[in-house]
Amino acid sequence: MTTAEKTKLKKIFDRNPKNPQALITVLQDIQKEFRYLPCDAMSEAAKQLGVPLSKVFSASTFYNAFSLKPRGETIIRICQGTACHINGADLMVEQLETELNLKVGETSTDLKFTIEVVNCVGACAMAPVLIVNETYHGNVRCDRAVGLAKKG
Ligand code: FES
């Protein structure tokens, strides 16, 4: 872990209570800062919060929101629910995989993009849905998907 990363981590521990009840909040803050949960950060969380490392790992694998692998600056999610599937989500996945040279579940080596598929996100009326970081795009034609993803 670099000095800059250690400083970021220290700030997270400084602004949270140092007790086991703060575990999820601390893991969320680490995930937000690093876009995943680095091993060193989880070990430090265990120490700082007085929680067994096994409990930190079990919390980090229980919640889908946490990732143990580095993720891209831009997280591209394609809804694969029924309405989106019927309206061309597969074509969108294909287009994104080809253009970004990545498969679903992968992160680019430059850590710019991660492609994921998700279940119905409850916006079926605007299927197919593409989510770029926190922004929802509806009625996305597959030829627009890459442009939207690259805009971030
Ligand atoms: S199926 Fe995609 S939003 Fe519901």
GROMACS .gro file of C-alpha atoms and ligand atoms in nm:
model
  156
    1MET     CA    1   0.000   0.000   0.000
    2THR     CA    2   0.139   0.343  -0.098
    3THR     CA    3   0.177   0.632   0.145
    4ALA     CA    4  -0.114   0.813  -0.023
    5GLU     CA    5  -0.333   0.504   0.018
    6LYS     CA    6  -0.232   0.471   0.384
    7THR     CA    7  -0.328   0.836   0.438
    8LYS     CA    8  -0.669   0.776   0.278
    9LEU     CA    9  -0.718   0.474   0.501
   10LYS     CA   10  -0.617   0.665   0.813
   11LYS     CA   11  -0.876   0.934   0.733
   12ILE     CA   12  -1.144   0.664   0.709
   13PHE     CA   13  -1.050   0.526   1.051
   14ASP     CA   14  -1.027   0.875   1.201
   15ARG     CA   15  -1.383   0.966   1.101
   16ASN     CA   16  -1.543   0.642   1.222
   17PRO     CA   17  -1.583   0.501   1.574
   18LYS     CA   18  -1.323   0.237   1.657
   19ASN     CA   19  -1.555  -0.046   1.752
   20PRO     CA   20  -1.695  -0.360   1.587
   21GLN     CA   21  -2.033  -0.193   1.516
   22ALA     CA   22  -1.860   0.038   1.267
   23LEU     CA   23  -1.739  -0.251   1.050
   24ILE     CA   24  -1.990  -0.219   0.763
   25THR     CA   25  -1.962   0.160   0.752
   26VAL     CA   26  -1.582   0.137   0.744
   27LEU     CA   27  -1.593  -0.127   0.468
   28GLN     CA   28  -1.834   0.095   0.269
   29ASP     CA   29  -1.596   0.389   0.307
   30ILE     CA   30  -1.299   0.176   0.198
   31GLN     CA   31  -1.494   0.046  -0.101
   32LYS     CA   32  -1.595   0.400  -0.198
   33GLU     CA   33  -1.238   0.529  -0.171
   34PHE     CA   34  -1.054   0.239  -0.340
   35ARG     CA   35  -1.343   0.099  -0.552
   36TYR     CA   36  -1.271  -0.240  -0.390
   37LEU     CA   37  -1.153  -0.383  -0.057
   38PRO     CA   38  -0.775  -0.428  -0.064
   39CYS     CA   39  -0.643  -0.705   0.165
   40ASP     CA   40  -0.420  -0.463   0.358
   41ALA     CA   41  -0.717  -0.237   0.424
   42MET     CA   42  -0.926  -0.526   0.555
   43SER     CA   43  -0.643  -0.636   0.787
   44GLU     CA   44  -0.612  -0.281   0.915
   45ALA     CA   45  -0.989  -0.260   0.966
   46ALA     CA   46  -0.975  -0.578   1.174
   47LYS     CA   47  -0.700  -0.427   1.392
   48GLN     CA   48  -0.854  -0.081   1.427
   49LEU     CA   49  -1.205  -0.204   1.506
   50GLY     CA   50  -1.106  -0.501   1.724
   51VAL     CA   51  -1.282  -0.749   1.494
   52PRO     CA   52  -1.143  -1.091   1.392
   53LEU     CA   53  -1.012  -1.085   1.033
   54SER     CA   54  -1.241  -1.379   0.954
   55LYS     CA   55  -1.543  -1.161   1.039
   56VAL     CA   56  -1.415  -0.882   0.814
   57PHE     CA   57  -1.377  -1.130   0.527
   58SER     CA   58  -1.715  -1.283   0.588
   59ALA     CA   59  -1.883  -0.937   0.582
   60SER     CA   60  -1.693  -0.846   0.266
   61THR     CA   61  -1.808  -1.157   0.083
   62PHE     CA   62  -2.167  -1.150   0.216
   63TYR     CA   63  -2.265  -0.816   0.062
   64ASN     CA   64  -2.274  -0.783  -0.319
   65ALA     CA   65  -2.184  -0.417  -0.290
   66PHE     CA   66  -1.831  -0.512  -0.185
   67SER     CA   67  -1.566  -0.629  -0.426
   68LEU     CA   68  -1.241  -0.805  -0.342
   69LYS     CA   69  -1.100  -0.736  -0.688
   70PRO     CA   70  -0.995  -0.393  -0.818
   71ARG     CA   71  -1.270  -0.230  -1.023
   72GLY     CA   72  -1.267   0.032  -1.293
   73GLU     CA   73  -1.320   0.406  -1.253
   74THR     CA   74  -1.631   0.355  -1.463
   75ILE     CA   75  -1.857   0.069  -1.361
   76ILE     CA   76  -2.085  -0.026  -1.649
   77ARG     CA   77  -2.387  -0.235  -1.551
   78ILE     CA   78  -2.627  -0.383  -1.802
   79CYS     CA   79  -2.963  -0.497  -1.673
   80GLN     CA   80  -3.036  -0.856  -1.770
   81GLY     CA   81  -3.391  -0.872  -1.636
   82THR     CA   82  -3.664  -1.006  -1.864
   83ALA     CA   83  -3.779  -0.669  -2.003
   84CYS     CA   84  -3.424  -0.560  -2.079
   85HIS     CA   85  -3.336  -0.900  -2.222
   86ILE     CA   86  -3.634  -0.885  -2.460
   87ASN     CA   87  -3.539  -0.532  -2.562
   88GLY     CA   88  -3.182  -0.605  -2.664
   89ALA     CA   89  -2.966  -0.610  -2.351
   90ASP     CA   90  -2.764  -0.899  -2.497
   91LEU     CA   91  -2.671  -0.690  -2.800
   92MET     CA   92  -2.564  -0.412  -2.568
   93VAL     CA   93  -2.342  -0.654  -2.373
   94GLU     CA   94  -2.190  -0.782  -2.696
   95GLN     CA   95  -2.123  -0.430  -2.822
   96LEU     CA   96  -1.961  -0.322  -2.496
   97GLU     CA   97  -1.750  -0.636  -2.470
   98THR     CA   98  -1.624  -0.595  -2.825
   99GLU     CA   99  -1.556  -0.222  -2.808
  100LEU     CA  100  -1.389  -0.230  -2.466
  101ASN     CA  101  -1.220  -0.564  -2.526
  102LEU     CA  102  -1.353  -0.698  -2.195
  103LYS     CA  103  -1.584  -0.974  -2.084
  104VAL     CA  104  -1.863  -0.932  -1.830
  105GLY     CA  105  -1.712  -0.940  -1.481
  106GLU     CA  106  -1.374  -0.812  -1.600
  107THR     CA  107  -1.191  -0.485  -1.538
  108SER     CA  108  -0.964  -0.327  -1.797
  109THR     CA  109  -0.592  -0.344  -1.719
  110ASP     CA  110  -0.577   0.037  -1.703
  111LEU     CA  111  -0.854   0.020  -1.438
  112LYS     CA  112  -1.079   0.248  -1.644
  113PHE     CA  113  -1.378   0.015  -1.702
  114THR     CA  114  -1.557  -0.274  -1.536
  115ILE     CA  115  -1.850  -0.446  -1.707
  116GLU     CA  116  -2.114  -0.619  -1.497
  117VAL     CA  117  -2.463  -0.753  -1.553
  118VAL     CA  118  -2.735  -0.706  -1.294
  119ASN     CA  119  -3.085  -0.837  -1.236
  120CYS     CA  120  -3.390  -0.617  -1.286
  121VAL     CA  121  -3.327  -0.272  -1.140
  122GLY     CA  122  -3.696  -0.181  -1.136
  123ALA     CA  123  -3.694   0.049  -1.437
  124CYS     CA  124  -3.853  -0.195  -1.683
  125ALA     CA  125  -4.059   0.079  -1.850
  126MET     CA  126  -3.738   0.217  -1.997
  127ALA     CA  127  -3.580  -0.115  -2.094
  128PRO     CA  128  -3.311  -0.180  -2.194
  129VAL     CA  129  -3.132  -0.010  -1.909
  130LEU     CA  130  -2.763   0.074  -1.887
  131ILE     CA  131  -2.617   0.207  -1.563
  132VAL     CA  132  -2.290   0.395  -1.583
  133ASN     CA  133  -2.159   0.448  -1.231
  134GLU     CA  134  -2.472   0.586  -1.062
  135THR     CA  135  -2.645   0.721  -1.374
  136TYR     CA  136  -2.934   0.527  -1.526
  137HIS     CA  137  -2.984   0.539  -1.902
  138GLY     CA  138  -3.305   0.403  -2.045
  139ASN     CA  139  -3.416   0.290  -2.391
  140VAL     CA  140  -3.052   0.254  -2.485
  141ARG     CA  141  -2.986   0.149  -2.841
  142CYS     CA  142  -2.684  -0.079  -2.855
  143ASP     CA  143  -2.496   0.165  -3.082
  144ARG     CA  144  -2.522   0.431  -2.808
  145ALA     CA  145  -2.405   0.210  -2.522
  146VAL     CA  146  -2.032   0.249  -2.577
  147GLY     CA  147  -2.057   0.628  -2.609
  148LEU     CA  148  -2.256   0.650  -2.284
  149ALA     CA  149  -2.011   0.420  -2.107
  150LYS     CA  150  -1.707   0.619  -2.222
  151LYS     CA  151  -1.863   0.948  -2.108
  152GLY     CA  152  -1.859   0.801  -1.759
  153FES     S1  153  -3.572  -0.585  -1.657
  153FES    FE1  154  -3.429  -0.426  -1.674
  153FES     S2  155  -3.513  -0.277  -1.545
  153FES    FE2  156  -3.646  -0.444  -1.519
   0.00000   0.00000   0.00000
